[in-house]
Short mmCIF file of C-alpha atoms in Angstrom, two decimals:
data_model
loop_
_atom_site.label_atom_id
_atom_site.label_comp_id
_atom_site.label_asym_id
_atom_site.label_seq_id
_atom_site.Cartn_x
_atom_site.Cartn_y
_atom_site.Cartn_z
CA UNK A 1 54.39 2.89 161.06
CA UNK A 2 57.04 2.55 163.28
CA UNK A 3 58.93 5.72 161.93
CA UNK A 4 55.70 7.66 163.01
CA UNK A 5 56.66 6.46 165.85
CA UNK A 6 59.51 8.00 166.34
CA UNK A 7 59.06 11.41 164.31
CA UNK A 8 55.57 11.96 165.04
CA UNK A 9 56.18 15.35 163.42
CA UNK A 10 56.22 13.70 159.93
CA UNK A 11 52.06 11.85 160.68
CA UNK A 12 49.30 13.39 159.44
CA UNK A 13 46.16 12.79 160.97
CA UNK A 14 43.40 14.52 159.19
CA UNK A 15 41.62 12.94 156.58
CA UNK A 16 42.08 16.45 154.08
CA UNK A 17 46.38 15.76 154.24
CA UNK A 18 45.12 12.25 152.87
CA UNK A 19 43.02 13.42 150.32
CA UNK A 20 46.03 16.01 149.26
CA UNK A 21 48.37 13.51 148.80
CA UNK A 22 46.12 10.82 147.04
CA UNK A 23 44.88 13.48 144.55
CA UNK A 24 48.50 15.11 143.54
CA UNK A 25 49.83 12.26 142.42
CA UNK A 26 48.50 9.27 139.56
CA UNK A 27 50.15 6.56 139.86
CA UNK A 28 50.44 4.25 143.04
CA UNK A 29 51.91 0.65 144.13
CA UNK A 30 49.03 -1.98 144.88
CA UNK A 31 50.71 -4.52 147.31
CA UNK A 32 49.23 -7.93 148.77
CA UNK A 33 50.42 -11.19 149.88
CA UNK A 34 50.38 -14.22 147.34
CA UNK A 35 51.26 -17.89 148.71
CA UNK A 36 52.52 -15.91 151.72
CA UNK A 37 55.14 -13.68 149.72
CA UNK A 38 54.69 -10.09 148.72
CA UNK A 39 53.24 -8.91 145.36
CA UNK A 40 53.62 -5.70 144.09
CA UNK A 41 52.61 -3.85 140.98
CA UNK A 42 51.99 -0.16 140.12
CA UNK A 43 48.87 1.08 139.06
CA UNK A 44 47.29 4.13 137.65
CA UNK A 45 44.93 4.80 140.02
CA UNK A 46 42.56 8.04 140.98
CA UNK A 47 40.43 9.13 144.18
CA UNK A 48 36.50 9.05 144.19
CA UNK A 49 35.31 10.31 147.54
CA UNK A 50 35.96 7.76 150.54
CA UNK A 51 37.47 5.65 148.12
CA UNK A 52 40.53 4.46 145.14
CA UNK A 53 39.55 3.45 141.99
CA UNK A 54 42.05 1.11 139.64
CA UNK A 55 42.03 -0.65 137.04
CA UNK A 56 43.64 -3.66 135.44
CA UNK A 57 42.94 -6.36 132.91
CA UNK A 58 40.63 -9.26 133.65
CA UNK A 59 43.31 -11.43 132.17
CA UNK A 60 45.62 -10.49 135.51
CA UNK A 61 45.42 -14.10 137.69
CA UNK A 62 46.75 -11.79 140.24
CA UNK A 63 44.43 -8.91 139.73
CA UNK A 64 41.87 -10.90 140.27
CA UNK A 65 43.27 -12.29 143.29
CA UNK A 66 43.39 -8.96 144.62
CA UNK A 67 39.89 -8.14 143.72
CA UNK A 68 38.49 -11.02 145.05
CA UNK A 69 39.01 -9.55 149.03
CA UNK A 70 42.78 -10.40 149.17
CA UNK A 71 43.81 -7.94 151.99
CA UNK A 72 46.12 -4.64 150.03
CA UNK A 73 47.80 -1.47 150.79
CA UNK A 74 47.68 0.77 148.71
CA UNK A 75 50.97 3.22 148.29
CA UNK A 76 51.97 6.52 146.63
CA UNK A 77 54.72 8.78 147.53
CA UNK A 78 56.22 11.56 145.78
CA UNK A 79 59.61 13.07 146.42
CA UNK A 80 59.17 16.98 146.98
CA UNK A 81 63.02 17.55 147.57
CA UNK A 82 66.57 16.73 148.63
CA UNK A 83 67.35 18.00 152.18
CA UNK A 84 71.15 19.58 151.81
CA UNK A 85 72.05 18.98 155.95
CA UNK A 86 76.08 19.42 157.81
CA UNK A 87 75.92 15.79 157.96
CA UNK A 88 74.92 12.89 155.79
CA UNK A 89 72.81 11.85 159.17
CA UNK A 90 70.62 14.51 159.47
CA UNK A 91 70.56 14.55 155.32
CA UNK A 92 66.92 13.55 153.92
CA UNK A 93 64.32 13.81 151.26
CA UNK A 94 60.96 16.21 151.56
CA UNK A 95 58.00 13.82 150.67
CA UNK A 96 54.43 12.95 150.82
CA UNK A 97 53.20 9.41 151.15
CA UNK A 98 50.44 7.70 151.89
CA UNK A 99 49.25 4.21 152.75
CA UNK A 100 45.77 3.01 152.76
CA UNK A 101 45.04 -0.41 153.68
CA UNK A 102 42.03 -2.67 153.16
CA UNK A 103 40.32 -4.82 151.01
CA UNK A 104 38.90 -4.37 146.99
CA UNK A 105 35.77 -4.89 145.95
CA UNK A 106 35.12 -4.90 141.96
CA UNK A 107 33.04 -2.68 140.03
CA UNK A 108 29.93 -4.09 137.99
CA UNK A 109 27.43 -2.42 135.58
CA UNK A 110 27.32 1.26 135.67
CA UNK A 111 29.43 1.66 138.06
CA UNK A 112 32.31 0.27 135.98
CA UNK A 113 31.61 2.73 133.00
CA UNK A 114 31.22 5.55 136.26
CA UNK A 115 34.74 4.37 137.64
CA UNK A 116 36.76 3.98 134.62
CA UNK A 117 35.61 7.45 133.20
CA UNK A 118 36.95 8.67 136.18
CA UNK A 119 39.92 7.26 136.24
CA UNK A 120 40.73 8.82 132.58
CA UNK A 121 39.62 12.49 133.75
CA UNK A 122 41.68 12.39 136.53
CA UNK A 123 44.87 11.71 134.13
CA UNK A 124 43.57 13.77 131.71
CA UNK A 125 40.56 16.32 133.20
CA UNK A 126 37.91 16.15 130.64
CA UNK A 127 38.93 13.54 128.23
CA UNK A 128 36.23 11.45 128.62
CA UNK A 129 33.39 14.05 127.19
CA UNK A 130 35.74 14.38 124.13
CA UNK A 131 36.24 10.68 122.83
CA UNK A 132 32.86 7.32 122.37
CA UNK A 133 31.78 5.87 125.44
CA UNK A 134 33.86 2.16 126.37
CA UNK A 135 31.86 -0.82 123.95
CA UNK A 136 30.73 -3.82 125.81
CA UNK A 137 34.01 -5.64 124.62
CA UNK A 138 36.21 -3.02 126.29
CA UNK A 139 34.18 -3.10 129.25
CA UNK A 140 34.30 -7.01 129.55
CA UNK A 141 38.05 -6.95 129.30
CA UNK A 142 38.60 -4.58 131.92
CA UNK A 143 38.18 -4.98 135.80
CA UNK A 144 37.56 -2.18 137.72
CA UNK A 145 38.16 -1.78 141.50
CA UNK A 146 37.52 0.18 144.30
CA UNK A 147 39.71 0.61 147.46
CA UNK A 148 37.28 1.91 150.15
CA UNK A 149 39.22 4.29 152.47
CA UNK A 150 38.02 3.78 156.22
CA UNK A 151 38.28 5.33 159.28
CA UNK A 152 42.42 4.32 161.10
CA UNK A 153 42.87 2.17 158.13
CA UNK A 154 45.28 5.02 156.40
CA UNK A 155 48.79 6.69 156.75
CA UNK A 156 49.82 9.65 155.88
CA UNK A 157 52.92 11.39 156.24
CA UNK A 158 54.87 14.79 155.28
CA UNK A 159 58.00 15.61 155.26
CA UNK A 160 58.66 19.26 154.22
CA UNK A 161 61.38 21.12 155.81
CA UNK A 162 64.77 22.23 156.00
CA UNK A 163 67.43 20.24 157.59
CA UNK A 164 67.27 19.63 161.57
CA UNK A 165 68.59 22.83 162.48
CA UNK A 166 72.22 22.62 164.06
CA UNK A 167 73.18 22.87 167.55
CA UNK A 168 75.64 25.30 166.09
CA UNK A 169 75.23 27.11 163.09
CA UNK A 170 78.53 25.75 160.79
CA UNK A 171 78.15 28.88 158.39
CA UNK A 172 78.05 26.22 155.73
CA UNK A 173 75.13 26.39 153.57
CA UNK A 174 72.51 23.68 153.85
CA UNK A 175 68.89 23.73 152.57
CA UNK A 176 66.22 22.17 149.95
CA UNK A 177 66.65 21.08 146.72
CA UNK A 178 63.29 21.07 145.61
CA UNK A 179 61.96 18.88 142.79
CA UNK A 180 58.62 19.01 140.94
CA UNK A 181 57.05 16.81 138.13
CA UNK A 182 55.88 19.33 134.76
CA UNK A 183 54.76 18.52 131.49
CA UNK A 184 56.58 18.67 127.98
CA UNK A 185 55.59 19.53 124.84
CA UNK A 186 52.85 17.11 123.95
CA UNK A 187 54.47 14.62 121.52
CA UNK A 188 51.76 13.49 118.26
CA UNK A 189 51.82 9.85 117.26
CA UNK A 190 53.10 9.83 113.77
CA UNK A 191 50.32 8.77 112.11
CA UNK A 192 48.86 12.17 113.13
CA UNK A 193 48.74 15.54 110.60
CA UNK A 194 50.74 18.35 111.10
CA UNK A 195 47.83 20.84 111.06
CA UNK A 196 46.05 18.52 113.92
CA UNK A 197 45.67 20.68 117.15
CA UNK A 198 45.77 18.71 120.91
CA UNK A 199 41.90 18.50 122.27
CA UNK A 200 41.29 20.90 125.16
CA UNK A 201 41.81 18.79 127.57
CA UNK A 202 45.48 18.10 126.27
CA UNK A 203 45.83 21.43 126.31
CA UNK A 204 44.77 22.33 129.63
CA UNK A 205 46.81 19.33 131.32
CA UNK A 206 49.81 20.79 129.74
CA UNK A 207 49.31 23.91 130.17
CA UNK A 208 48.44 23.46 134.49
CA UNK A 209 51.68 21.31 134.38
CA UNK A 210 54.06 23.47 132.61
CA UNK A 211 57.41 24.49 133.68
CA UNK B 1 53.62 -10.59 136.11
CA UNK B 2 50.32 -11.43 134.61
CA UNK B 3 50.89 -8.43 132.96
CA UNK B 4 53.81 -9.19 131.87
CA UNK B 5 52.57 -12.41 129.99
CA UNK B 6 49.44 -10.36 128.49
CA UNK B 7 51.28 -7.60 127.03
CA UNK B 8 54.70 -9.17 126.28
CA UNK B 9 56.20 -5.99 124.81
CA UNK B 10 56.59 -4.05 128.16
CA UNK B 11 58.81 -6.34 129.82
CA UNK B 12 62.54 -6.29 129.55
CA UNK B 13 64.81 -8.91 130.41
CA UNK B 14 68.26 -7.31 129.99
CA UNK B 15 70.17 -6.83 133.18
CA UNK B 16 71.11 -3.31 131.86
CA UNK B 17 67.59 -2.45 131.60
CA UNK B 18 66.80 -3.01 135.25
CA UNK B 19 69.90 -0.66 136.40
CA UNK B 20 69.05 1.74 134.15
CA UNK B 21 65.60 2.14 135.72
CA UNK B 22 66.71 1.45 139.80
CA UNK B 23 69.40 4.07 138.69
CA UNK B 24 67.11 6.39 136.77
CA UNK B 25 65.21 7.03 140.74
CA UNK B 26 66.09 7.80 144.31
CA UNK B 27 63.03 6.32 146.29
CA UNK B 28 61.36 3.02 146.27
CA UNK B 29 58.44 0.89 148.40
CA UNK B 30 59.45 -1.49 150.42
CA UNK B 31 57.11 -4.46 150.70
CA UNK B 32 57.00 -7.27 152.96
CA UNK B 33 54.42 -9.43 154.95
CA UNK B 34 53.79 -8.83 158.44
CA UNK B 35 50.99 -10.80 160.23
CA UNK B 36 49.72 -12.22 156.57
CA UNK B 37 49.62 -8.97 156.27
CA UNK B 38 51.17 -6.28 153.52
CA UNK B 39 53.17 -4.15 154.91
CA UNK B 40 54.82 -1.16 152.67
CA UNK B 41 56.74 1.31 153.57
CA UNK B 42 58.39 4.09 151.12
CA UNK B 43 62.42 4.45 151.22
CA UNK B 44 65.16 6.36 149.84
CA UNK B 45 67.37 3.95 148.16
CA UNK B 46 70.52 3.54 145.64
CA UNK B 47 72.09 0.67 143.61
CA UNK B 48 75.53 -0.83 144.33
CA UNK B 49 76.67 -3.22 141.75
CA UNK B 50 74.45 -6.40 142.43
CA UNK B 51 72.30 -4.94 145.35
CA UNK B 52 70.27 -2.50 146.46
CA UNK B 53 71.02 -0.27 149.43
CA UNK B 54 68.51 1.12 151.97
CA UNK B 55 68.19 2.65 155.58
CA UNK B 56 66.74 3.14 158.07
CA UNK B 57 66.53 3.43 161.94
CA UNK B 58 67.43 0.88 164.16
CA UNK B 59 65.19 1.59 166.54
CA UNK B 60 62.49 0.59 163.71
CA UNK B 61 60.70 -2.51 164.58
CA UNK B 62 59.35 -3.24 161.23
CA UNK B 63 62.38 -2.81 159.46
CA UNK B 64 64.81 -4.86 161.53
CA UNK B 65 61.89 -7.37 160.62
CA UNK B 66 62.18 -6.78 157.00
CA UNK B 67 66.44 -7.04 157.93
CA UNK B 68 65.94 -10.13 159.58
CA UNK B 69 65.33 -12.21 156.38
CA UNK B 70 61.72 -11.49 155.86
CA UNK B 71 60.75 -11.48 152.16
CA UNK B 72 60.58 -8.83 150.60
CA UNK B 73 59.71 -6.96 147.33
CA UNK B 74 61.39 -3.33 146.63
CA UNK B 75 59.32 -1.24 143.79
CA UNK B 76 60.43 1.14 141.90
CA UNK B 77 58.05 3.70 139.87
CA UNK B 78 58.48 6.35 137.22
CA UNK B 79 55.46 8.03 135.00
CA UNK B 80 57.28 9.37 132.29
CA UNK B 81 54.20 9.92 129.64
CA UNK B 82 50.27 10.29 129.92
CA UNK B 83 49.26 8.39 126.64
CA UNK B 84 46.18 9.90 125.42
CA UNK B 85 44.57 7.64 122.14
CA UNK B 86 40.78 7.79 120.56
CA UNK B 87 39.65 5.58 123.25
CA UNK B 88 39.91 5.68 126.91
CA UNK B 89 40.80 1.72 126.47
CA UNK B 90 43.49 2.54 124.75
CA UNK B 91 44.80 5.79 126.94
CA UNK B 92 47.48 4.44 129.28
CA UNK B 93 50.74 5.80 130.31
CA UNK B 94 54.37 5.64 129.44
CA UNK B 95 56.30 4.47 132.68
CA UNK B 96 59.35 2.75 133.72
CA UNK B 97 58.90 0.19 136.73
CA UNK B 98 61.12 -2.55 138.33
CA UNK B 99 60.41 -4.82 140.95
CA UNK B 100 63.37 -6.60 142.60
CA UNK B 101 61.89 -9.52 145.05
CA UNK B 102 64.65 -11.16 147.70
CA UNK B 103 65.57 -10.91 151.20
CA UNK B 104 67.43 -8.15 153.24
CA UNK B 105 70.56 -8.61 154.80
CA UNK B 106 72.45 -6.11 156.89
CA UNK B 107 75.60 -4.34 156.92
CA UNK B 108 78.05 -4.40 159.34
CA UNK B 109 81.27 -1.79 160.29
CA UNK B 110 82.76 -0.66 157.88
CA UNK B 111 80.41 -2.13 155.29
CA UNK B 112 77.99 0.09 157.18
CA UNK B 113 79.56 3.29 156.58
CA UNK B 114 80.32 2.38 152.63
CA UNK B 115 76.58 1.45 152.18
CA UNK B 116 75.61 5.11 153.54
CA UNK B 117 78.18 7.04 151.88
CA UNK B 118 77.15 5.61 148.54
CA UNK B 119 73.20 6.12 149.57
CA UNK B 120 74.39 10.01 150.32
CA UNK B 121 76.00 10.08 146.77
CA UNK B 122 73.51 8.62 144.83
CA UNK B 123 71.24 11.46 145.81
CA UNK B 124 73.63 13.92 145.95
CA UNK B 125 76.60 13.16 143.81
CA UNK B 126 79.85 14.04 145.81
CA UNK B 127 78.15 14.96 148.90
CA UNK B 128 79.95 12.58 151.12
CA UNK B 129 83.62 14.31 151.18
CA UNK B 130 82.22 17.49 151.57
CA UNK B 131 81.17 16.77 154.86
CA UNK B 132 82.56 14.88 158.33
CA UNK B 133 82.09 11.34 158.67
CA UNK B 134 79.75 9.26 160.76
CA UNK B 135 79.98 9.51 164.14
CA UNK B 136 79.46 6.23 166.26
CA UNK B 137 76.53 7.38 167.71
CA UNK B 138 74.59 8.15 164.03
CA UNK B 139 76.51 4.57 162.68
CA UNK B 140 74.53 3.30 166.02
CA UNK B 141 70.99 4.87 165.57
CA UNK B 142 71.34 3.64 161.78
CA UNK B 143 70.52 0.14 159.95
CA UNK B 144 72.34 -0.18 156.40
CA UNK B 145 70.32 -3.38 154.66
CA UNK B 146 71.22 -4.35 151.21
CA UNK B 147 68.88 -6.21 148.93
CA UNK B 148 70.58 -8.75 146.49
CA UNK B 149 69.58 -8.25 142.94
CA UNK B 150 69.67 -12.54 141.59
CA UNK B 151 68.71 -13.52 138.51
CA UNK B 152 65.60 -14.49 137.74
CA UNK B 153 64.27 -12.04 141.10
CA UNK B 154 63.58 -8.94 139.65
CA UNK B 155 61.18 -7.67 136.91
CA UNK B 156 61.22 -4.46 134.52
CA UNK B 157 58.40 -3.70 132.63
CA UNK B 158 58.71 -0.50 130.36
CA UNK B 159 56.34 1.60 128.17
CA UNK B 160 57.50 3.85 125.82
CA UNK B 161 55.10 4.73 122.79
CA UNK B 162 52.61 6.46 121.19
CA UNK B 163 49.24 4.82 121.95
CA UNK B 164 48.33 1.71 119.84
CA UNK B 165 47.63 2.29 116.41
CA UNK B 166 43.62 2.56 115.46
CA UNK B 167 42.74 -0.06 112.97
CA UNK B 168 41.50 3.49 111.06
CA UNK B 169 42.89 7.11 111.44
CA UNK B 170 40.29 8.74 112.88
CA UNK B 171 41.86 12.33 111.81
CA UNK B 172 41.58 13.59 115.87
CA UNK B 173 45.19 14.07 117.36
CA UNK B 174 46.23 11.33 119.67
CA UNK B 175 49.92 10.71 121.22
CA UNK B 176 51.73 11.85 124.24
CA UNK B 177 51.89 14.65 126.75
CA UNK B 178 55.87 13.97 128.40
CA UNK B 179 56.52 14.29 132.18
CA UNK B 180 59.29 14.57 134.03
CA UNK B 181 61.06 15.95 137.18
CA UNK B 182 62.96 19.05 137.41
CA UNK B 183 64.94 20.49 140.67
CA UNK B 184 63.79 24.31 141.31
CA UNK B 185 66.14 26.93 142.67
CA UNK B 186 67.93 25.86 145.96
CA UNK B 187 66.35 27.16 149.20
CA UNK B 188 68.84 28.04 151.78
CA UNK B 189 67.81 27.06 155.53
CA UNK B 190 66.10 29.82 157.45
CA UNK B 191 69.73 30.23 159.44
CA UNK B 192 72.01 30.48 156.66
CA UNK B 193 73.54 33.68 155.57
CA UNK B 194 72.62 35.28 152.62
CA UNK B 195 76.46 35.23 151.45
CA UNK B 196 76.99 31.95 151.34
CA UNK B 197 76.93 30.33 148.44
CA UNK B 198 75.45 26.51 147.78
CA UNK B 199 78.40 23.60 147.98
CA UNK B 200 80.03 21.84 144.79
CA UNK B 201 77.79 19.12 144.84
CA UNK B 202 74.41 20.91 145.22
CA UNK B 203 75.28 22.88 142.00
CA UNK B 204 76.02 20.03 140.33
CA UNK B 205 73.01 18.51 141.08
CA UNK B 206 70.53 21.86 140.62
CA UNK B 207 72.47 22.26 136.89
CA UNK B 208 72.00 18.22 136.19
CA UNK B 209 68.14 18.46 136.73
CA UNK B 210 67.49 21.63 135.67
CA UNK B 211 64.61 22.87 133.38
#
């Protein structure tokens, strides 16, 4: 907060830059205060509207801490590049981030099978058309939450930029290394036949997230 | 942690396993409590021996908080894998996370200008006698902390399979789609002359993370 602050060039303000960072990325860090210390974990986690869904295991103590109204922030950054400058000073990383702060509230009935399919085809678009619905034993062994995103409870910011330019141009180069996630070729578990093709949706994902 | 004790096989304990993963990344979320409050922020950090070095700006209020002795936890994050099974229970992902819990101290003189060479470096290996040094006025605008790594502080969970085995092969492929981070070709600032050529250590670093 305080280094918006200072480079108010890096905050975002409008609520679209928060839904662009919160939907390019998957996997977050949920933090909150236990017995007056801070907790941390990372979560898979995916956007539904004005709100984050997770998920966790009822089993988590802490989880259900969390989920009971323990106040959170929520935050995922990605690193978009390494910013080459004269100095090590003015040296610096492109990034998004965002914070969202607030409180969870769980997910019962319907709107846990709802939030959990979700949550699958936004790791893997589609998936959930392609495999059984979640049995009542899967469903009673999983918690699903909802971070509701409100109005000045959010941060956003975005670096992404080349270095501060120099008073004086040192005829050194100096730019952007930029860095991007991509996907592999998918990797079948061995119990799985040769002549087995990936569903579509394995497909696709690899295919929009290919080198 | 509650994780930890429900699904015993993605924590390690090994020292060597935690370094390999705070080594493995350049940026991290600071966590601390502020108010009763979480408080997270993201930063760019690297590993020294037995601690963890950060930065920031001194004119930061939060973060000469955090310096002050606050608790804190620093998280590291990685997906490496989107783990697609028969089930959406048992889809997951693989990932490498660490979470080193302590309190900040910060460095002083010379100490100062060690910590932020070595922060330079670890993102940009050989960067720092490439350039000038610090001058007193960037040493003054800029707080070096360190976080101690102690034993029995930190936590590294780690997973790194296909998805669980199905009690019966249901002949559908299953396994997992592989992600990771690649640097893209340099891109010179807007002022730098289409002659000159990227430094040493840029190269380095473009051929190390290459596609």
């Amino acid at each position: 907060m305080d280094r918006i602050r200072r480079y108010p060039d890096l905050a975002r303000s409008d609520r679209s830059d928060l839904d662009e960072v919160l939907d390019a990325a998957a996997v977050g860090t949920l933090s909150t205060v236990v017995d007056g210390l801070p907790w941390v974990v990372p979560m898979l986690y995916a956007r539904d509207g004005d709100r984050i869904v997770l998920h966790g295991s009822t089993g988590a103590g802490a989880l259900r801490h969390v989920a009971a109204g323990a106040p959170v922030a929520f935050s995922v950054t990605m690193l978009d590049g390494i910013v080459v400058a004269d100095t090590l000073f003015d040296s610096t990383a492109n990034y998004r981030s965002a914070v969202v702060r607030g409180r969870l509230t769980a997910f019962h009935g319907d709107g846990a099978v709802d939030a959990l399919d979700l949550l699958s085809d936004s790791l893997i678009p589609g998936r959930s058309s392609e495999v059984r619905t979640h049995t009542k034993k899967e469903l009673a062994a999983t918690l699903a939450i909802a971070l509701p995103i409100e109005p000045g409870c959010w941060t956003v910011k975005v670096r992404d930029a080349p270095p501060p330019a120099p008073s004086a141009n040192s005829g050194e180069w100096v730019g952007v290394v930029p860095l991007r996630t991509v996907a592999g070729e998918p990797e079948p578990a061995p119990w799985v036949g040769e002549d087995v093709r990936e569903p579509e949706s394995v497909r696709r994902l690899v295919a929009a997230a290919r080198v």
